[in-house]
Coordinates of C-alpha atoms in Angstrom, one line a residue:
M1 CA -133.5 17.3 67.2
I2 CA -136.6 17.0 65.1
N3 CA -137.3 19.9 62.8
I4 CA -140.9 20.4 61.6
A5 CA -141.9 22.9 59.0
L6 CA -145.4 24.4 59.1
K7 CA -146.7 25.9 55.8
G8 CA -149.7 27.7 54.5
R9 CA -152.9 27.7 56.7
I10 CA -153.8 25.5 59.6
D11 CA -157.4 25.7 60.5
S12 CA -160.3 23.4 61.3
G13 CA -160.5 22.2 57.7
N14 CA -157.0 20.6 57.7
A15 CA -156.0 20.4 61.4
A16 CA -156.6 16.7 61.8
E17 CA -154.4 15.9 58.7
K18 CA -151.6 18.3 59.9
E19 CA -151.7 16.7 63.4
A20 CA -151.3 13.2 62.0
E21 CA -148.3 14.3 59.8
I22 CA -146.6 16.0 62.8
F23 CA -147.2 13.2 65.3
E24 CA -145.7 10.6 62.8
K25 CA -142.3 12.4 63.3
I26 CA -142.2 12.8 67.0
G27 CA -142.1 10.7 70.1
P28 CA -142.2 11.3 73.8
E29 CA -139.5 13.7 75.2
T30 CA -138.3 14.6 71.7
D31 CA -136.3 17.8 71.3
I32 CA -138.3 19.7 68.7
C33 CA -138.0 22.9 66.6
I34 CA -140.9 24.1 64.6
D35 CA -140.2 26.3 61.7
A36 CA -143.1 28.6 61.0
G37 CA -141.4 30.6 58.2
E38 CA -144.0 29.6 55.6
L39 CA -147.0 29.6 58.0
E40 CA -149.6 32.1 56.8
Y41 CA -152.4 31.6 59.3
I42 CA -153.1 29.4 62.4
S43 CA -156.5 29.1 64.0
S44 CA -157.4 27.8 67.5
A45 CA -157.5 24.3 65.9
G46 CA -153.9 24.7 64.9
L47 CA -153.0 26.1 68.3
R48 CA -154.5 23.0 69.9
I49 CA -152.0 20.8 67.9
L50 CA -149.1 22.8 69.4
M51 CA -150.5 22.3 72.9
K52 CA -150.8 18.5 72.3
I53 CA -147.2 18.4 71.2
R54 CA -146.2 20.2 74.4
K55 CA -148.2 17.7 76.5
K56 CA -146.8 14.7 74.7
T57 CA -143.1 15.8 74.9
G58 CA -143.3 17.6 78.2
A59 CA -141.0 20.3 76.8
R60 CA -141.1 24.0 76.1
Y61 CA -140.0 23.6 72.5
S62 CA -139.1 26.3 70.0
V63 CA -141.3 27.8 67.3
I64 CA -139.1 29.9 65.0
N65 CA -139.4 32.2 62.0
V66 CA -142.8 33.4 63.1
S67 CA -144.2 36.3 61.1
P68 CA -145.4 39.5 63.0
Q69 CA -149.0 38.5 62.3
I70 CA -148.6 34.9 63.6
Y71 CA -146.6 36.2 66.6
E72 CA -149.5 38.5 67.5
I73 CA -151.8 35.4 67.6
F74 CA -149.3 33.5 69.8
D75 CA -148.8 36.5 72.1
T76 CA -152.6 37.2 72.5
T77 CA -153.4 33.6 73.3
G78 CA -150.5 33.3 75.8
F79 CA -148.5 30.8 73.7
T80 CA -145.4 33.0 74.0
E81 CA -145.3 32.0 77.7
L82 CA -145.8 28.3 77.0
L83 CA -143.4 28.0 74.0
N84 CA -140.1 29.5 73.0
V85 CA -141.5 31.6 70.2
K86 CA -139.1 33.6 67.9
K87 CA -140.0 36.1 65.2
R88 CA -139.0 35.5 61.6
L89 CA -135.3 36.2 61.0
R90 CA -134.1 38.7 58.5
S91 CA -132.3 37.3 55.4
M92 CA -128.7 37.9 54.5
D93 CA -126.9 37.2 51.2
V94 CA -123.3 36.2 51.4
T95 CA -122.8 35.7 47.6
G96 CA -119.4 37.0 46.7
C97 CA -118.4 37.8 50.3
E98 CA -114.9 37.1 51.4
I99 CA -114.5 33.8 53.3
I100 CA -112.3 34.5 56.4
G101 CA -112.7 31.2 58.2
Q102 CA -113.9 27.7 57.8
G103 CA -114.4 24.9 60.3
F104 CA -116.3 21.7 61.0
F105 CA -119.6 23.5 61.8
G106 CA -119.6 26.3 59.2
T107 CA -118.1 29.1 57.3
V108 CA -117.3 32.7 58.3
Y109 CA -117.9 35.5 55.8
R110 CA -117.0 39.2 55.9
V111 CA -120.1 40.9 54.7
D112 CA -118.6 44.4 54.9
E113 CA -116.0 46.4 56.8
D114 CA -118.0 46.3 60.0
T115 CA -119.8 42.9 59.8
I116 CA -119.0 39.2 59.7
V117 CA -121.5 36.3 59.7
K118 CA -120.8 32.7 60.7
V119 CA -123.0 30.4 58.6
Y120 CA -123.7 27.0 60.2
N121 CA -124.0 23.8 58.1
S122 CA -125.8 21.9 60.9
P123 CA -129.6 21.3 61.2
D124 CA -129.1 22.3 64.9
A125 CA -127.8 25.7 63.9
I126 CA -130.3 27.8 65.9
S127 CA -129.6 26.0 69.2
M128 CA -125.8 26.1 68.4
I129 CA -126.0 29.9 67.8
E130 CA -128.0 30.4 71.0
N131 CA -125.5 28.3 73.0
E132 CA -122.6 30.4 71.6
Q133 CA -124.3 33.6 72.5
R134 CA -124.9 32.3 76.0
M135 CA -121.2 31.2 76.3
A136 CA -119.9 34.5 74.9
K137 CA -122.0 36.5 77.3
L138 CA -120.8 34.4 80.3
A139 CA -117.1 34.9 79.2
F140 CA -117.6 38.6 78.6
L141 CA -119.1 39.1 82.1
K142 CA -116.1 37.3 83.5
G143 CA -113.8 39.9 81.9
I144 CA -112.7 37.9 78.8
P145 CA -112.8 40.1 75.7
T146 CA -115.0 38.4 73.2
A147 CA -117.4 39.1 70.3
I148 CA -121.1 38.6 71.1
S149 CA -123.5 37.9 68.3
Y150 CA -126.1 40.5 68.0
D151 CA -128.4 38.8 65.5
I152 CA -129.4 35.5 64.0
V153 CA -130.1 35.6 60.3
K154 CA -131.3 33.3 57.5
V155 CA -128.7 32.6 54.8
G156 CA -130.3 30.7 52.0
E157 CA -131.5 27.4 53.7
S158 CA -129.0 27.8 56.5
Y159 CA -128.7 30.1 59.6
G160 CA -126.0 32.5 60.5
S161 CA -124.8 34.4 63.5
V162 CA -123.9 38.1 63.0
F163 CA -121.0 39.9 64.6
E164 CA -119.7 43.4 64.5
M165 CA -116.0 43.4 63.7
L166 CA -114.3 46.6 62.9
K167 CA -111.2 46.0 60.8
S168 CA -110.0 43.1 62.9
D169 CA -107.4 40.5 61.9
T170 CA -107.0 37.1 63.5
F171 CA -103.6 36.2 65.0
N172 CA -103.5 33.6 62.2
D173 CA -103.8 36.5 59.7
L174 CA -101.1 38.3 61.4
V175 CA -98.5 35.5 61.2
K176 CA -99.3 35.1 57.5
K177 CA -98.4 38.7 56.6
E178 CA -95.1 39.4 54.9
G179 CA -92.4 40.4 57.3
A180 CA -94.5 39.4 60.4
D181 CA -92.6 39.2 63.7
L182 CA -93.6 35.6 64.4
E183 CA -92.0 35.5 67.9
K184 CA -93.8 38.7 69.1
I185 CA -97.2 37.8 67.7
T186 CA -97.0 34.3 69.2
D187 CA -95.9 35.6 72.6
E188 CA -98.8 38.0 72.7
Y189 CA -101.1 35.2 71.8
I190 CA -99.7 32.9 74.5
G191 CA -99.9 35.7 77.1
F192 CA -103.6 36.2 76.3
M193 CA -104.3 32.5 76.5
K194 CA -102.7 32.3 80.0
E195 CA -104.8 35.3 81.2
V196 CA -108.0 33.5 80.0
H197 CA -106.9 30.3 81.8
K198 CA -106.7 32.3 85.1
T199 CA -110.4 33.2 84.8
Q200 CA -112.9 31.1 86.8
A201 CA -116.5 30.4 85.9
D202 CA -119.3 30.0 88.4
E203 CA -119.8 26.4 89.5
G204 CA -122.3 24.7 87.2
S205 CA -122.3 27.5 84.6
L206 CA -120.2 25.5 82.0
P207 CA -119.9 21.9 81.1
K208 CA -116.9 20.1 82.5
A209 CA -114.1 19.5 80.0
R210 CA -113.2 16.3 81.9
D211 CA -116.8 15.0 81.3
I212 CA -116.6 15.8 77.6
F213 CA -113.4 13.8 77.2
L214 CA -114.8 10.9 79.2
G215 CA -117.6 10.9 76.5
Y216 CA -114.9 10.9 73.8
V217 CA -113.2 7.9 75.4
D218 CA -116.5 6.0 75.3
V219 CA -117.0 6.8 71.6
I220 CA -113.5 5.6 70.6
K221 CA -113.6 2.5 72.9
D222 CA -113.6 0.1 69.9
N223 CA -110.2 1.4 68.9
L224 CA -108.7 0.7 72.4
T225 CA -107.9 -2.4 74.4
D226 CA -109.9 -2.9 77.6
E227 CA -106.8 -2.0 79.6
Q228 CA -106.3 1.3 77.6
Y229 CA -109.9 2.2 78.0
E230 CA -109.9 1.7 81.7
K231 CA -106.6 3.6 82.1
L232 CA -107.8 6.6 80.1
K233 CA -111.0 6.8 82.1
E234 CA -109.1 6.5 85.4
L235 CA -106.7 9.3 84.4
L236 CA -109.5 11.6 83.5
M237 CA -111.6 10.8 86.5
A238 CA -108.6 11.5 88.8
L239 CA -108.4 15.2 87.6
P240 CA -109.8 17.5 90.4
N241 CA -112.9 19.6 89.9
D242 CA -111.8 22.8 88.2
N243 CA -113.8 25.8 87.2
H244 CA -111.2 27.7 85.2
I245 CA -112.4 28.6 81.7
V246 CA -111.3 26.5 78.8
H247 CA -112.0 27.7 75.2
G248 CA -111.7 24.3 73.6
D249 CA -110.3 25.5 70.3
F250 CA -107.8 28.2 71.2
Q251 CA -106.0 28.2 67.8
M252 CA -104.8 31.5 66.3
K253 CA -107.8 31.6 63.9
N254 CA -110.1 32.0 67.0
V255 CA -108.2 35.0 68.5
M256 CA -108.6 38.4 66.9
L257 CA -106.6 41.6 67.4
Y258 CA -109.4 44.2 67.8
D259 CA -108.3 47.8 68.4
G260 CA -104.9 46.6 69.6
E261 CA -106.2 44.1 72.1
P262 CA -106.7 40.3 71.7
M263 CA -110.3 39.1 71.6
L264 CA -111.5 35.5 71.7
I265 CA -114.2 34.3 69.3
D266 CA -116.0 31.0 68.4
M267 CA -117.2 30.5 72.0
D268 CA -119.5 27.5 71.5
T269 CA -116.8 25.1 72.7
L270 CA -116.4 26.8 76.1
S271 CA -116.0 24.5 79.1
A272 CA -114.5 24.4 82.6
G273 CA -111.3 22.5 83.5
Q274 CA -107.5 22.6 83.4
P275 CA -105.4 24.2 80.7
I276 CA -104.5 20.8 79.3
F277 CA -107.9 20.7 77.6
D278 CA -107.0 23.8 75.6
L279 CA -103.3 22.8 75.0
Q280 CA -104.3 19.4 73.6
A281 CA -106.4 21.1 70.9
L282 CA -103.5 23.2 69.9
Y283 CA -101.3 20.1 69.6
V284 CA -104.0 18.6 67.4
T285 CA -104.1 21.8 65.2
Y286 CA -100.4 22.5 64.9
R287 CA -98.9 19.0 65.0
L288 CA -101.3 16.0 64.7
F289 CA -103.1 17.1 61.5
E290 CA -99.7 17.6 59.9
E291 CA -98.2 14.3 60.9
D292 CA -99.7 12.3 58.0
E293 CA -100.6 15.3 55.8
P294 CA -97.7 17.9 55.8
E295 CA -99.7 20.2 53.5
N296 CA -102.6 20.4 56.0
S297 CA -101.2 23.6 57.7
M298 CA -101.1 25.4 54.4
R299 CA -104.5 24.1 53.3
F300 CA -106.3 24.8 56.6
L301 CA -104.3 27.6 58.2
G302 CA -102.5 29.1 55.2
I303 CA -99.1 28.7 57.0
S304 CA -96.2 26.4 56.3
N305 CA -95.6 23.3 58.4
E306 CA -92.5 24.9 59.7
T307 CA -94.5 27.9 61.0
A308 CA -97.0 25.6 62.6
E309 CA -94.2 23.7 64.3
F310 CA -92.6 27.0 65.5
I311 CA -95.9 28.1 67.0
W312 CA -96.3 24.9 68.9
D313 CA -92.7 24.9 70.2
R314 CA -93.1 28.5 71.3
I315 CA -96.2 27.6 73.2
M316 CA -94.4 24.9 75.1
D317 CA -91.4 27.1 75.8
N318 CA -93.4 30.1 77.0
Y319 CA -96.4 28.5 78.7
F320 CA -94.4 26.1 80.9
N321 CA -91.1 25.8 82.9
K322 CA -88.8 24.2 80.3
A323 CA -87.6 21.7 83.0
D324 CA -91.0 20.2 83.2
S325 CA -91.7 20.2 79.5
F326 CA -91.1 16.5 78.6
D327 CA -93.6 15.0 81.1
T328 CA -96.0 17.8 80.4
L329 CA -95.8 17.2 76.7
D330 CA -96.6 13.5 77.1
K331 CA -99.7 14.4 79.1
I332 CA -100.9 16.9 76.5
K333 CA -100.2 14.4 73.7
L334 CA -102.3 11.7 75.4
V335 CA -105.3 14.0 75.8
A336 CA -104.8 15.2 72.2
Y337 CA -104.8 11.6 70.9
I338 CA -108.1 11.0 72.5
R339 CA -109.7 14.1 70.8
F340 CA -107.9 13.4 67.5
L341 CA -109.1 9.8 67.4
Y342 CA -112.6 11.0 68.2
I343 CA -112.6 13.7 65.5
I344 CA -111.3 11.3 62.8
T345 CA -113.6 8.3 63.7
T346 CA -116.8 10.4 63.9
S347 CA -116.4 12.4 60.7
A348 CA -115.7 11.9 57.0
L349 CA -112.0 12.2 57.8
K350 CA -112.0 8.5 58.6
E351 CA -112.5 7.7 54.9
G352 CA -109.7 6.8 52.5
E353 CA -106.0 5.8 53.1
L354 CA -105.2 9.0 54.9
G355 CA -108.0 8.4 57.4
K356 CA -107.0 4.8 58.0
R357 CA -103.3 5.8 58.4
R358 CA -104.3 8.5 60.9
I359 CA -106.4 6.1 63.0
E360 CA -103.6 3.5 63.1
H361 CA -100.9 6.0 64.0
T362 CA -103.0 7.5 66.8
K363 CA -103.7 4.1 68.2
E364 CA -99.9 3.5 68.1
H365 CA -99.2 6.8 69.9
I366 CA -101.7 5.9 72.6
R367 CA -100.0 2.6 73.2
E368 CA -96.6 4.4 73.4
V369 CA -97.5 7.3 75.7
L370 CA -100.1 5.7 78.0
G371 CA -97.5 3.7 79.8
R372 CA -95.5 6.8 80.7
V373 CA -98.3 9.0 82.0
K374 CA -99.2 8.6 85.6
S375 CA -101.4 11.7 85.9
L376 CA -102.9 14.3 83.6
E377 CA -102.4 17.3 86.0
I378 CA -100.1 20.0 84.7

């Protein structure tokens, strides 16, 4: 996505100069977001620039952070029908706020007893937030308890998604408490996960998890032999079309206990497919990250490696018939290795000795397990 900031005044006196600056940055069919947060005035000459951008790209692009005065100009001239125009966001300060979660895309802060905000570290934050809002609404309408963001805010130079959360703990918080009944908490978490996996989305409303993983295989191709690459693609392609809802990152940090009931959060990874696409992510979280870095569980989850292992073993015992667990585990592991290799090789995690060791170990695991797996259906 190309982000373009408009500042000051745009009128007949500087329109040609502004147009040249903008068109240096864009090409045909470019995904564009125009930030009008510092735009004070735009004349008809400036509006013509926006129309030229639309004609060149062929897209109904976004104009964000529009002041009430500028929005009135857009509305009066009909530009709110031609473009995705959004009014200026309110600002929020998270200085000194408690950090209650941290992931690849951002940090979650508790602003007060009733409110949390997820601050994104991506330049595509607005589209990511809007996508999560859409996914959360879809899940909610299908009967899955979830938190839906009610506002998008500006946090410094970043953007955040605001949620109302009344005195809620994540299941990860619950297992960390002194004297916690680990078996009971984990079993309630597993039961909720199984209920979510029974829920079906409408055809075409969600991306296919299978297709996402086919894309991962293409990305990690250089770390595979030709035979491994073809076999992994073949196994994924053989999976039947499935519209059951998959969260994509169902770890305990993304399930909250709200008013005594489990509730799923962080809905931006929602997809449709078989449960293996959620279970693989749990294997990555509770086992793979710990393999070469035993302290990872404590650093990332705040729990011991032994507790992480207990949670994973309990999932396998309670989600499946124990008699089928060995073959099923191999299937889950194989899909987990695809995702883990993708995560490591496409992020800063690939750097250093730990990154190299993880990549080599994952390649070894794929070689070992791939020969035993004949199908990914579970």
